[in-house]
Coordinates of C-alpha atoms and ligand atoms in Angstrom, one line a residue:
M1 CA 154.1 139.3 10.5
S2 CA 154.8 142.6 8.0
A3 CA 152.9 141.9 4.7
P4 CA 154.5 139.5 2.1
S5 CA 152.5 141.8 -0.1
R6 CA 152.6 144.8 -2.5
N7 CA 149.4 145.0 -3.5
Q8 CA 147.5 147.7 -2.2
K9 CA 144.2 146.6 -2.9
L10 CA 144.8 143.4 -0.9
L11 CA 147.2 145.4 2.2
A12 CA 144.4 148.5 2.3
W13 CA 141.3 145.5 2.6
V14 CA 143.5 143.5 5.1
D15 CA 144.2 146.7 6.9
E16 CA 140.0 147.4 7.0
V17 CA 138.7 144.2 8.0
A18 CA 141.2 144.0 11.1
Q19 CA 140.2 147.2 11.9
M20 CA 136.8 145.9 12.0
T21 CA 137.6 142.5 13.4
R22 CA 140.4 143.5 15.7
P23 CA 141.5 140.0 16.0
D24 CA 145.0 139.7 18.4
R25 CA 147.4 139.2 15.3
I26 CA 147.4 138.6 11.6
E27 CA 149.3 135.9 10.0
W28 CA 150.2 135.1 5.8
C29 CA 149.8 132.1 4.7
N30 CA 152.4 130.7 3.1
G31 CA 150.5 127.0 1.9
S32 CA 154.4 125.3 2.8
P33 CA 153.4 121.7 4.5
D34 CA 155.2 123.5 7.5
E35 CA 152.4 126.1 8.3
L36 CA 149.6 122.8 7.5
D37 CA 151.7 121.2 10.1
R38 CA 151.8 123.9 12.6
M39 CA 147.7 124.3 12.1
F40 CA 146.6 121.1 13.2
D41 CA 149.6 121.6 16.3
L42 CA 147.4 124.0 17.2
M43 CA 143.8 122.2 16.9
V44 CA 145.3 119.6 18.9
D45 CA 146.4 121.5 21.7
E46 CA 143.3 123.2 21.7
G47 CA 141.2 120.1 22.0
L48 CA 139.6 120.9 18.5
A49 CA 141.6 117.8 16.6
T50 CA 142.7 114.0 17.6
M51 CA 145.0 113.3 15.4
L52 CA 144.5 109.6 13.9
N53 CA 146.4 106.3 14.5
P54 CA 149.8 107.0 12.4
S55 CA 150.5 103.7 11.5
K56 CA 147.0 103.4 10.4
R57 CA 146.1 106.9 8.9
P58 CA 148.9 109.1 8.8
G59 CA 148.7 112.6 8.9
C60 CA 145.0 112.7 9.4
Y61 CA 142.9 114.6 11.8
L62 CA 139.2 114.0 13.4
F63 CA 137.5 117.1 13.8
R64 CA 134.0 117.2 15.3
S65 CA 132.0 120.1 14.8
D66 CA 128.9 121.6 16.9
P67 CA 125.7 120.4 16.1
S68 CA 124.5 123.0 14.6
D69 CA 126.9 123.4 11.7
V70 CA 126.9 120.3 10.2
A71 CA 126.2 120.9 6.3
R72 CA 124.9 123.6 3.8
V73 CA 122.8 126.5 5.3
E74 CA 120.4 127.4 2.6
N75 CA 118.4 129.4 4.4
R76 CA 121.5 131.3 5.1
T77 CA 122.8 132.0 2.2
Y78 CA 122.2 135.4 0.2
I79 CA 122.6 137.2 -3.2
A80 CA 122.8 140.9 -2.7
C81 CA 122.3 142.4 -6.1
R82 CA 120.9 145.9 -6.5
N83 CA 117.4 144.5 -7.9
R84 CA 115.6 141.7 -6.2
E85 CA 114.5 139.8 -9.4
D86 CA 118.3 139.3 -10.8
A87 CA 118.8 136.4 -7.8
G88 CA 115.7 135.0 -9.1
P89 CA 113.5 132.6 -7.4
S90 CA 115.9 129.9 -6.7
N91 CA 117.9 132.4 -4.4
N92 CA 117.4 134.6 -0.8
W93 CA 117.9 138.0 -1.6
A94 CA 118.8 140.9 0.3
D95 CA 119.8 144.3 -0.5
P96 CA 123.4 144.7 -0.1
A97 CA 124.1 148.1 1.9
E98 CA 121.4 146.6 4.1
L99 CA 123.6 143.0 4.4
K100 CA 126.6 144.6 4.8
A101 CA 125.2 147.1 7.7
T102 CA 124.1 144.0 9.6
M103 CA 127.3 141.8 9.0
R104 CA 128.9 145.0 9.9
E105 CA 127.7 144.5 13.1
L106 CA 128.1 141.1 13.3
Y107 CA 131.7 141.2 11.9
D108 CA 132.9 143.6 15.0
G109 CA 135.7 142.9 17.2
C110 CA 134.4 138.9 16.1
M111 CA 138.1 138.3 16.0
V112 CA 138.9 139.7 19.3
G113 CA 141.0 136.9 20.8
R114 CA 142.3 135.6 17.9
T115 CA 144.5 135.1 15.0
M116 CA 143.4 136.0 11.4
Y117 CA 144.6 134.4 8.5
V118 CA 145.4 135.6 4.9
I119 CA 145.5 132.9 2.7
P120 CA 146.4 134.1 -1.1
F121 CA 144.3 130.9 -3.2
T122 CA 144.2 130.3 -6.9
M123 CA 141.1 128.1 -8.1
G124 CA 142.6 126.4 -10.8
P125 CA 146.0 126.2 -12.4
L126 CA 148.6 129.0 -11.1
G127 CA 148.9 131.2 -14.5
S128 CA 146.0 129.7 -16.5
D129 CA 143.6 132.2 -17.8
I130 CA 141.0 130.4 -16.6
S131 CA 142.4 130.5 -13.1
R132 CA 140.7 133.1 -10.3
I133 CA 142.8 134.3 -7.1
G134 CA 140.9 134.6 -4.1
V135 CA 142.2 135.8 -0.5
E136 CA 140.6 134.7 2.4
L137 CA 140.4 136.1 5.8
T138 CA 139.6 134.0 8.1
D139 CA 140.2 133.2 12.0
S140 CA 139.9 129.4 11.8
P141 CA 142.9 127.6 11.5
Y142 CA 140.2 124.3 10.8
V143 CA 139.9 126.7 7.3
V144 CA 143.1 127.0 6.8
A145 CA 143.9 123.5 6.7
N146 CA 141.1 122.5 4.6
M147 CA 142.3 125.7 2.0
H148 CA 145.3 123.6 1.9
I149 CA 143.8 120.9 0.6
M150 CA 141.6 122.1 -1.6
T151 CA 142.8 124.8 -3.3
R152 CA 146.6 126.2 -4.2
V153 CA 147.7 128.6 -1.3
G154 CA 150.7 130.7 -1.5
N155 CA 153.8 132.6 -2.4
G156 CA 152.8 132.0 -5.9
V157 CA 149.8 134.0 -5.5
I158 CA 151.3 136.2 -3.3
K159 CA 153.5 136.8 -6.6
L160 CA 150.9 137.6 -9.0
L161 CA 149.0 139.5 -6.8
D162 CA 152.2 141.5 -6.6
D163 CA 152.1 142.4 -10.9
Q164 CA 148.5 144.2 -9.4
A165 CA 146.7 141.0 -10.3
D166 CA 142.7 141.1 -9.2
F167 CA 141.3 138.9 -6.8
I168 CA 137.9 138.6 -5.5
P169 CA 137.7 139.0 -1.2
C170 CA 136.5 136.6 0.9
L171 CA 135.6 137.3 4.4
H172 CA 134.7 134.9 6.9
S173 CA 134.6 134.5 10.5
V174 CA 133.3 131.7 12.7
G175 CA 131.4 134.4 14.8
K176 CA 133.2 133.6 18.3
P177 CA 135.2 136.3 19.7
L178 CA 137.2 135.2 22.4
A179 CA 137.8 136.7 25.8
A180 CA 141.6 137.5 27.1
G181 CA 143.5 134.6 27.5
A182 CA 140.8 132.2 26.8
S183 CA 140.8 129.6 24.3
D184 CA 138.0 127.2 22.1
E185 CA 138.6 124.3 24.9
G186 CA 138.0 121.8 23.0
T187 CA 134.2 123.4 21.5
W188 CA 134.0 124.0 17.6
P189 CA 133.6 127.7 17.1
C190 CA 130.3 129.0 15.6
A191 CA 127.1 131.4 15.8
P192 CA 124.0 130.6 16.3
L193 CA 122.2 129.5 13.3
E194 CA 120.3 133.0 13.5
D195 CA 123.5 134.7 13.0
K196 CA 124.9 132.6 10.0
F197 CA 125.2 134.1 6.7
I198 CA 126.8 133.2 3.9
S199 CA 126.6 136.2 1.3
H200 CA 127.6 137.1 -2.2
F201 CA 127.8 140.4 -3.7
P202 CA 127.9 139.3 -7.1
E203 CA 127.9 142.6 -8.7
E204 CA 131.0 143.7 -6.5
R205 CA 132.6 140.4 -6.6
L206 CA 132.9 139.6 -3.0
I207 CA 131.9 136.9 -0.2
W208 CA 131.3 137.5 3.5
S209 CA 130.6 134.7 5.3
Y210 CA 130.0 134.8 8.8
G211 CA 129.3 132.2 11.9
S212 CA 129.8 129.1 10.2
G213 CA 132.7 126.6 10.0
Y214 CA 131.3 124.1 8.1
G215 CA 132.9 124.1 4.5
G216 CA 130.6 124.3 1.4
N217 CA 130.4 127.5 4.2
A218 CA 133.8 128.0 5.0
L219 CA 136.1 127.0 2.8
L220 CA 134.7 130.1 0.5
G221 CA 137.1 129.0 -2.8
K222 CA 134.2 126.4 -3.1
K223 CA 130.9 126.8 -3.9
C224 CA 131.1 130.5 -2.7
L225 CA 133.6 131.8 -5.0
A226 CA 134.3 128.8 -8.1
L227 CA 130.0 128.5 -8.7
R228 CA 128.5 131.3 -6.7
I229 CA 130.2 134.5 -8.2
A230 CA 132.3 132.5 -10.9
S231 CA 128.1 131.6 -12.2
V232 CA 127.6 135.6 -12.3
A233 CA 131.4 136.0 -14.1
A234 CA 130.6 133.3 -16.5
R235 CA 127.8 134.8 -17.6
D236 CA 129.6 138.3 -17.9
E237 CA 132.7 136.4 -20.4
G238 CA 131.1 133.9 -21.8
W239 CA 132.0 131.1 -20.1
L240 CA 130.3 128.3 -18.2
A241 CA 131.5 127.7 -14.3
E242 CA 129.4 124.4 -13.5
H243 CA 128.5 122.4 -10.6
M244 CA 130.0 119.1 -12.8
L245 CA 132.7 115.9 -12.1
I246 CA 134.9 115.6 -15.3
L247 CA 136.4 112.4 -16.0
K248 CA 138.7 111.0 -19.0
I249 CA 136.9 107.2 -20.2
T250 CA 139.6 105.4 -22.2
C251 CA 138.5 102.5 -25.1
P252 CA 139.8 99.4 -25.4
E253 CA 141.8 100.8 -28.5
G254 CA 143.4 103.4 -27.2
K255 CA 142.0 106.4 -27.4
H256 CA 140.4 108.4 -24.9
R257 CA 137.7 111.5 -24.3
Y258 CA 136.6 113.7 -21.5
V259 CA 132.8 113.6 -20.2
A260 CA 131.3 116.3 -17.3
A261 CA 128.3 115.2 -15.5
A262 CA 125.8 117.5 -13.3
F263 CA 123.8 115.4 -10.6
P264 CA 122.4 116.9 -7.5
S265 CA 123.7 116.2 -3.8
A266 CA 123.6 112.6 -3.1
C267 CA 123.3 111.0 -6.1
G268 CA 126.9 109.2 -6.6
K269 CA 129.2 112.2 -8.0
T270 CA 132.4 111.7 -6.4
N271 CA 131.6 107.6 -7.2
L272 CA 131.0 108.1 -10.6
A273 CA 134.4 110.7 -11.1
M274 CA 136.4 107.8 -9.7
L275 CA 134.7 105.0 -10.9
I276 CA 136.7 101.5 -12.0
P277 CA 134.7 100.2 -15.3
T278 CA 133.5 96.2 -15.0
L279 CA 134.2 96.4 -18.8
P280 CA 137.0 94.2 -20.0
G281 CA 139.6 97.1 -21.8
W282 CA 138.3 100.0 -20.3
T283 CA 139.4 102.9 -18.1
V284 CA 138.0 106.0 -16.0
E285 CA 140.4 108.0 -14.9
T286 CA 139.5 111.7 -12.8
I287 CA 140.1 114.8 -13.2
G288 CA 137.0 116.5 -10.9
D289 CA 134.8 115.5 -8.3
D290 CA 132.6 118.5 -8.4
I291 CA 133.0 121.7 -10.4
A292 CA 134.0 122.4 -13.7
W293 CA 134.7 125.7 -15.1
M294 CA 134.5 125.3 -19.0
R295 CA 135.3 127.8 -22.2
F296 CA 135.3 127.0 -25.4
D297 CA 139.1 127.9 -27.4
E298 CA 139.7 129.8 -30.7
E299 CA 139.2 126.5 -32.4
G300 CA 135.2 126.1 -30.9
Y301 CA 135.8 122.9 -28.4
L302 CA 134.7 122.8 -25.6
H303 CA 138.0 123.0 -22.8
A304 CA 137.1 122.3 -18.9
I305 CA 139.4 122.7 -16.2
N306 CA 139.2 121.4 -12.3
P307 CA 139.5 124.1 -10.4
E308 CA 140.0 122.4 -7.1
T309 CA 143.0 120.7 -5.9
G310 CA 141.3 118.2 -3.1
F311 CA 137.9 116.6 -2.7
F312 CA 135.5 117.4 -0.1
G313 CA 133.5 113.8 0.3
V314 CA 131.0 113.0 1.6
A315 CA 132.1 109.6 4.1
P316 CA 129.5 107.5 4.8
G317 CA 128.5 104.8 2.1
T318 CA 132.1 105.5 1.1
S319 CA 133.6 102.2 1.0
Q320 CA 136.1 99.0 -0.5
E321 CA 132.8 98.5 -2.6
S322 CA 131.4 101.5 -3.7
N323 CA 134.3 103.8 -4.6
P324 CA 137.8 101.7 -3.5
N325 CA 139.9 104.8 -5.2
A326 CA 138.1 107.6 -2.9
M327 CA 139.2 104.7 -0.1
T328 CA 142.9 104.5 -0.9
S329 CA 142.6 108.2 -1.4
I330 CA 141.6 108.9 2.4
Q331 CA 144.1 106.6 4.0
R332 CA 146.9 109.3 4.7
N333 CA 146.9 113.4 4.9
T334 CA 143.0 113.7 5.4
I335 CA 140.9 115.4 7.4
F336 CA 137.9 113.8 8.6
T337 CA 134.7 115.9 10.2
N338 CA 132.3 114.5 12.1
V339 CA 133.2 110.5 11.6
A340 CA 133.0 108.0 14.1
L341 CA 136.3 107.1 16.3
T342 CA 137.2 103.6 16.7
E343 CA 139.3 102.2 20.2
D344 CA 142.7 102.2 18.1
Q345 CA 141.8 105.8 16.8
D346 CA 140.9 104.9 13.4
I347 CA 137.8 106.0 11.4
W348 CA 134.4 104.7 10.9
W349 CA 131.3 105.3 9.1
E350 CA 128.0 104.3 8.3
G351 CA 128.4 102.1 5.2
I352 CA 131.9 101.9 5.7
G353 CA 131.4 98.3 4.4
Y354 CA 132.7 96.1 7.5
D355 CA 130.9 96.3 11.0
P356 CA 132.0 99.0 13.7
P357 CA 135.4 97.2 15.1
G358 CA 134.1 97.4 19.1
E359 CA 133.1 100.7 20.8
L360 CA 133.2 103.6 19.1
I361 CA 132.9 107.4 19.7
D362 CA 130.3 108.8 17.8
W363 CA 130.5 112.8 16.1
Q364 CA 129.1 113.9 19.0
G365 CA 132.2 112.4 21.1
R366 CA 129.5 110.3 23.4
V367 CA 130.1 106.6 23.6
W368 CA 128.4 104.8 20.4
H369 CA 128.0 100.8 20.4
D370 CA 126.6 98.7 17.4
G371 CA 122.8 98.8 17.9
S372 CA 122.3 102.2 18.5
R373 CA 119.8 104.1 17.3
E374 CA 121.5 107.1 16.3
P375 CA 124.2 106.6 13.5
A376 CA 127.6 107.0 14.5
A377 CA 128.9 108.9 11.6
H378 CA 127.0 112.4 11.1
P379 CA 124.9 111.6 7.5
N380 CA 126.9 114.5 6.0
A381 CA 129.9 114.1 7.9
R382 CA 133.1 114.5 5.3
F383 CA 136.5 113.6 4.4
T384 CA 138.9 115.8 2.8
A385 CA 142.0 114.5 1.0
P386 CA 145.1 116.3 -1.8
A387 CA 143.8 114.7 -4.9
T388 CA 147.5 113.7 -5.8
Q389 CA 146.3 110.7 -3.2
C390 CA 143.6 109.5 -6.2
P391 CA 145.4 106.1 -7.8
A392 CA 143.2 107.3 -11.2
L393 CA 143.6 111.2 -11.0
A394 CA 144.5 111.4 -14.9
P395 CA 147.8 113.4 -15.4
E396 CA 146.5 116.2 -17.0
W397 CA 144.4 117.3 -14.5
R398 CA 146.4 120.3 -13.6
D399 CA 146.6 120.6 -17.2
P400 CA 146.5 125.0 -17.3
R401 CA 144.8 124.9 -21.2
G402 CA 142.2 122.4 -18.9
V403 CA 141.1 119.3 -21.0
R404 CA 138.7 119.3 -24.1
I405 CA 134.8 117.9 -23.4
S406 CA 133.4 115.8 -25.6
A407 CA 130.1 114.5 -24.1
I408 CA 127.9 116.8 -21.1
L409 CA 125.5 113.7 -18.7
F410 CA 123.0 115.3 -16.7
G411 CA 121.3 113.2 -14.1
G412 CA 119.1 112.6 -11.1
R413 CA 117.6 110.1 -9.0
R414 CA 114.1 108.7 -10.5
P415 CA 113.5 105.3 -9.8
S416 CA 111.1 105.8 -12.5
T417 CA 109.9 107.2 -16.3
V418 CA 113.4 108.6 -16.9
P419 CA 115.6 105.7 -18.8
L420 CA 118.7 104.6 -18.6
V421 CA 120.3 106.6 -20.8
H422 CA 118.4 109.0 -24.0
E423 CA 120.9 111.8 -26.2
A424 CA 119.3 115.0 -26.8
F425 CA 119.2 115.6 -30.6
D426 CA 121.1 118.6 -30.5
W427 CA 122.1 121.7 -27.8
N428 CA 119.4 123.2 -26.7
H429 CA 117.2 119.7 -26.1
G430 CA 120.2 119.5 -24.0
V431 CA 119.6 122.8 -22.4
F432 CA 116.1 121.2 -21.5
M433 CA 117.6 117.9 -20.2
G434 CA 119.9 119.7 -18.1
S435 CA 116.9 122.3 -16.8
S436 CA 114.1 119.4 -15.9
V437 CA 117.0 117.3 -14.1
G438 CA 115.8 116.1 -10.4
S439 CA 115.6 113.4 -8.0
E440 CA 112.8 112.1 -6.0
V441 CA 112.6 112.6 -2.6
T442 CA 110.5 109.3 -0.2
A443 CA 107.5 111.1 2.2
A444 CA 110.7 110.3 4.9
A445 CA 112.9 112.2 3.2
L446 CA 111.1 115.8 3.1
D447 CA 108.2 117.3 3.8
L448 CA 106.7 116.1 0.3
Q449 CA 104.1 113.7 -1.4
A450 CA 106.5 110.5 -1.5
G451 CA 107.7 110.1 -5.6
T452 CA 107.6 113.9 -6.3
V453 CA 110.3 114.9 -8.1
R454 CA 112.5 117.7 -6.7
R455 CA 113.8 119.9 -8.9
D456 CA 117.8 120.7 -9.0
P457 CA 118.6 122.1 -12.7
M458 CA 121.8 121.3 -13.8
A459 CA 122.5 120.4 -9.6
M460 CA 123.2 124.2 -9.5
L461 CA 119.6 125.1 -7.9
P462 CA 121.6 126.1 -4.2
F463 CA 124.9 127.4 -6.2
C464 CA 124.0 129.4 -9.2
G465 CA 124.3 133.4 -8.4
Y466 CA 121.3 134.8 -10.4
H467 CA 118.1 134.0 -11.9
M468 CA 118.2 130.7 -13.4
G469 CA 115.9 131.6 -16.2
D470 CA 118.6 134.2 -17.4
Y471 CA 121.1 130.9 -16.4
F472 CA 119.4 128.7 -18.7
R473 CA 119.3 131.4 -21.2
H474 CA 123.6 131.8 -21.2
W475 CA 123.6 128.3 -21.7
I476 CA 121.3 128.8 -25.1
E477 CA 123.4 131.3 -26.3
T478 CA 126.3 130.4 -25.4
G479 CA 125.8 127.0 -27.6
A480 CA 124.2 129.6 -30.1
R481 CA 127.1 130.9 -30.9
Q482 CA 129.6 127.7 -31.4
D483 CA 129.5 125.6 -34.9
P484 CA 126.9 122.6 -33.6
A485 CA 129.6 120.0 -35.2
K486 CA 132.1 120.5 -32.6
L487 CA 129.7 121.3 -29.4
P488 CA 129.5 118.7 -27.5
K489 CA 126.4 115.9 -26.7
I490 CA 124.3 115.8 -24.3
F491 CA 123.2 112.9 -22.0
Y492 CA 120.4 112.5 -19.8
V493 CA 121.8 109.2 -17.6
N494 CA 119.8 107.5 -14.9
W495 CA 121.6 105.1 -13.0
F496 CA 118.3 104.4 -10.1
R497 CA 115.5 102.8 -12.0
K498 CA 113.8 100.3 -10.0
D499 CA 110.5 98.1 -10.9
A500 CA 107.2 97.6 -9.5
S501 CA 108.1 95.8 -7.0
G502 CA 111.0 98.2 -5.6
R503 CA 113.8 96.2 -7.2
W504 CA 116.7 98.0 -8.5
L505 CA 117.0 96.9 -12.6
W506 CA 120.7 98.5 -12.6
P507 CA 123.7 97.8 -10.5
G508 CA 125.1 101.3 -11.4
Y509 CA 128.9 102.0 -9.7
G510 CA 131.3 100.3 -11.9
E511 CA 128.4 99.2 -14.5
N512 CA 127.8 102.4 -15.1
S513 CA 130.9 101.9 -17.2
R514 CA 128.7 100.0 -20.1
V515 CA 125.9 103.4 -20.1
L516 CA 129.8 105.3 -20.6
A517 CA 130.9 102.8 -23.8
W518 CA 127.8 103.8 -25.6
I519 CA 128.4 107.2 -24.6
F520 CA 132.0 107.8 -26.1
R521 CA 131.0 105.4 -29.3
R522 CA 128.3 108.2 -30.0
C523 CA 131.0 110.9 -29.6
E524 CA 132.9 109.0 -32.2
G525 CA 129.9 108.1 -34.4
K526 CA 130.4 104.4 -33.9
A527 CA 127.2 103.3 -31.9
A528 CA 123.8 103.0 -33.1
A529 CA 120.9 104.9 -31.9
R530 CA 116.7 105.1 -32.3
E531 CA 115.3 108.3 -33.0
T532 CA 112.3 108.4 -30.0
A533 CA 110.1 110.3 -28.7
I534 CA 112.7 111.8 -25.9
G535 CA 116.1 111.7 -28.0
Y536 CA 118.4 109.0 -28.9
M537 CA 118.4 105.7 -27.5
P538 CA 120.6 102.7 -28.1
D539 CA 118.6 99.2 -28.8
A540 CA 119.1 96.5 -25.5
A541 CA 121.7 95.2 -28.4
G542 CA 123.7 98.5 -28.0
I543 CA 124.4 98.5 -24.0
E544 CA 126.4 94.8 -22.7
A545 CA 124.0 94.2 -19.7
P546 CA 125.7 93.1 -16.2
A547 CA 125.5 90.1 -14.4
G548 CA 122.0 90.3 -12.7
V549 CA 120.5 92.1 -15.4
S550 CA 118.0 90.0 -17.6
D551 CA 116.6 90.9 -21.1
A552 CA 113.5 92.3 -19.8
D553 CA 115.5 94.0 -17.3
L554 CA 117.1 95.9 -20.3
Q555 CA 114.4 96.6 -22.5
E556 CA 112.7 98.2 -19.2
L557 CA 115.7 100.4 -19.1
L558 CA 115.7 101.5 -22.7
T559 CA 111.6 102.0 -23.3
V560 CA 109.9 105.6 -23.6
D561 CA 107.0 105.2 -20.5
K562 CA 104.0 107.4 -22.5
A563 CA 102.1 107.8 -19.7
G564 CA 104.8 109.0 -17.6
W565 CA 106.4 111.4 -19.9
L566 CA 103.4 112.5 -20.3
R567 CA 103.1 113.3 -16.2
E568 CA 106.8 114.3 -16.9
V569 CA 105.9 117.2 -18.8
A570 CA 103.2 118.3 -16.5
S571 CA 105.7 118.7 -13.4
I572 CA 108.5 120.2 -15.9
R573 CA 105.5 122.9 -16.5
E574 CA 104.9 123.8 -12.7
H575 CA 108.4 124.0 -12.4
Y576 CA 109.2 126.0 -15.7
A577 CA 106.0 127.9 -14.1
T578 CA 108.5 129.1 -11.2
F579 CA 110.9 130.6 -13.6
G580 CA 107.9 133.7 -15.5
E581 CA 108.8 135.6 -17.7
R582 CA 112.8 134.7 -17.4
L583 CA 112.6 131.4 -19.0
P584 CA 113.7 131.5 -22.6
A585 CA 111.3 130.8 -25.0
E586 CA 113.5 127.9 -26.5
L587 CA 112.8 126.0 -23.1
Q588 CA 109.4 126.2 -23.8
Q589 CA 109.2 125.2 -27.0
Q590 CA 111.3 122.4 -26.5
L591 CA 108.9 121.3 -23.9
D592 CA 106.0 121.4 -26.0
A593 CA 107.9 119.7 -29.2
L594 CA 108.2 116.8 -26.4
E595 CA 104.6 116.3 -25.5
Q596 CA 103.6 116.8 -29.2
R597 CA 106.1 114.1 -30.0
L598 CA 104.5 112.4 -26.4
L599 CA 101.2 112.5 -27.7
Q600 CA 102.2 110.9 -32.0
L601 CA 103.0 107.8 -29.9
Ligands
LIG1 C1 128.7 119.5 -2.0 C2 127.3 119.5 -2.5 O1 129.0 119.7 -0.7 O2 127.2 119.4 -3.6 O3 129.6 119.0 -2.9 O4 126.3 120.0 -1.2
LIG2 MN1 128.4 119.9 -5.0

């Protein structure tokens, strides 16, 4: 097919990559439904995909990955900038020229026997000032199909590129060339772990990924472009690229507000983004579940867009009870990866809310019976579903101007110490809260002492494309340029409190609407709060307790545990030490001031 673009930079780059990788053919993607069907047909024919039961899950397909290719590979993820210090202590640094030389050897002939797809896409609505154009070159039809769902692919982008708009080049290969006439024959193509590279060249705004087909490593618009590269662009251009969901909340009187929220992985971000309130009269609608790009408008208000068009969610644990809107979203036109297959060609996973309906085929293609020791679905099994299938999607989710953010929430899994909700005194105090976010780990989960907090500042540790100390400075400076009265309020929430016997103190899920309601009223200036050592907090009367939460429970959820917080201060001090001299003095001052306030209690 002849190239449908007149953009010289794009044509030259496609040519250069084709010469290096030597695909059998090149195909330009137009984003059409026919193209998507063709990708699925191709993969079904090659034994890589199973079409699910069309009367139960129309338009849905199941994929099983190689057991070595089931998640993001942080130890194979690189930030290649000129100075090692600029990558900071939380990233793997590589010298750009050396990394390119290593990867060029791997890319040499890596697409032999395959088609190279050219995927023009935008993150964010076509033509919005905040949006970015990317072009992904890949030899994976699985990536093409997922990009169709997760981004805006197609001719509209080609047209913009014809007008010489710039784009972010994203190169991807599964790293498995095929001998003449061979096919994958049902085996998920990827390279061994030591050959996988997920590389970012932030100074050039360039992404090179090799050897993995897994979403976070291969759908380059998502974590690579919309977070790691965009975070650097945002720093340079004065905006924020964040690992945040965006939701809309409407109160019984009909007024609405928008909230952005950052939580480390496995804290129920998708569930919160699609929450169904138990509090009568309130509604929550979804704008996005993973990434927010935010900018201050001319009037000084923060606006956010969701740059994606789909949900790439964790399947296990998703059920009618935990997230009915997600269950409806995945009813049709969804890609399932590494879930279990039922006898009637439907999907099943641990925590789906009902027993396995008979014998299953597990995520590795083996027969599985109830009671087997290994899980039937991989714990990181995923669904890729179009956002438009979410019944709670707010109509303005695609507004190119974005939505005005009234509140920013930070949170993590903290069984002790951190109360249900507290509000920052001001922007810098809120940045301090975000910088100290983390989740407690169990000894079984990681080789760490139980009770240790694994810090994941603003849930960006794996996704910030530069030094985290500079990232905190960027947040502080961004706030300092604005009228404080117009800045969003910042809150720290914790749905995961337990009492001394290990009993959950708070039921979570839809009941979290009770906390959102307090936050909403705070933004309106209508809810009372008391000033404490750690921030503003509601009295027990400020939160309507759900069934099963006693007055004593609520009291415990809303007290400041002085001893626990002094331990927290010491732990944050250790965390801060890892950022060295680039930690902004403002954050050190926030920590010292918190300690002083606690000591006075
Ligand atoms: C994700 C993650 O996959 O945060 O969204 O790990
Ligand atoms: Mn995420």
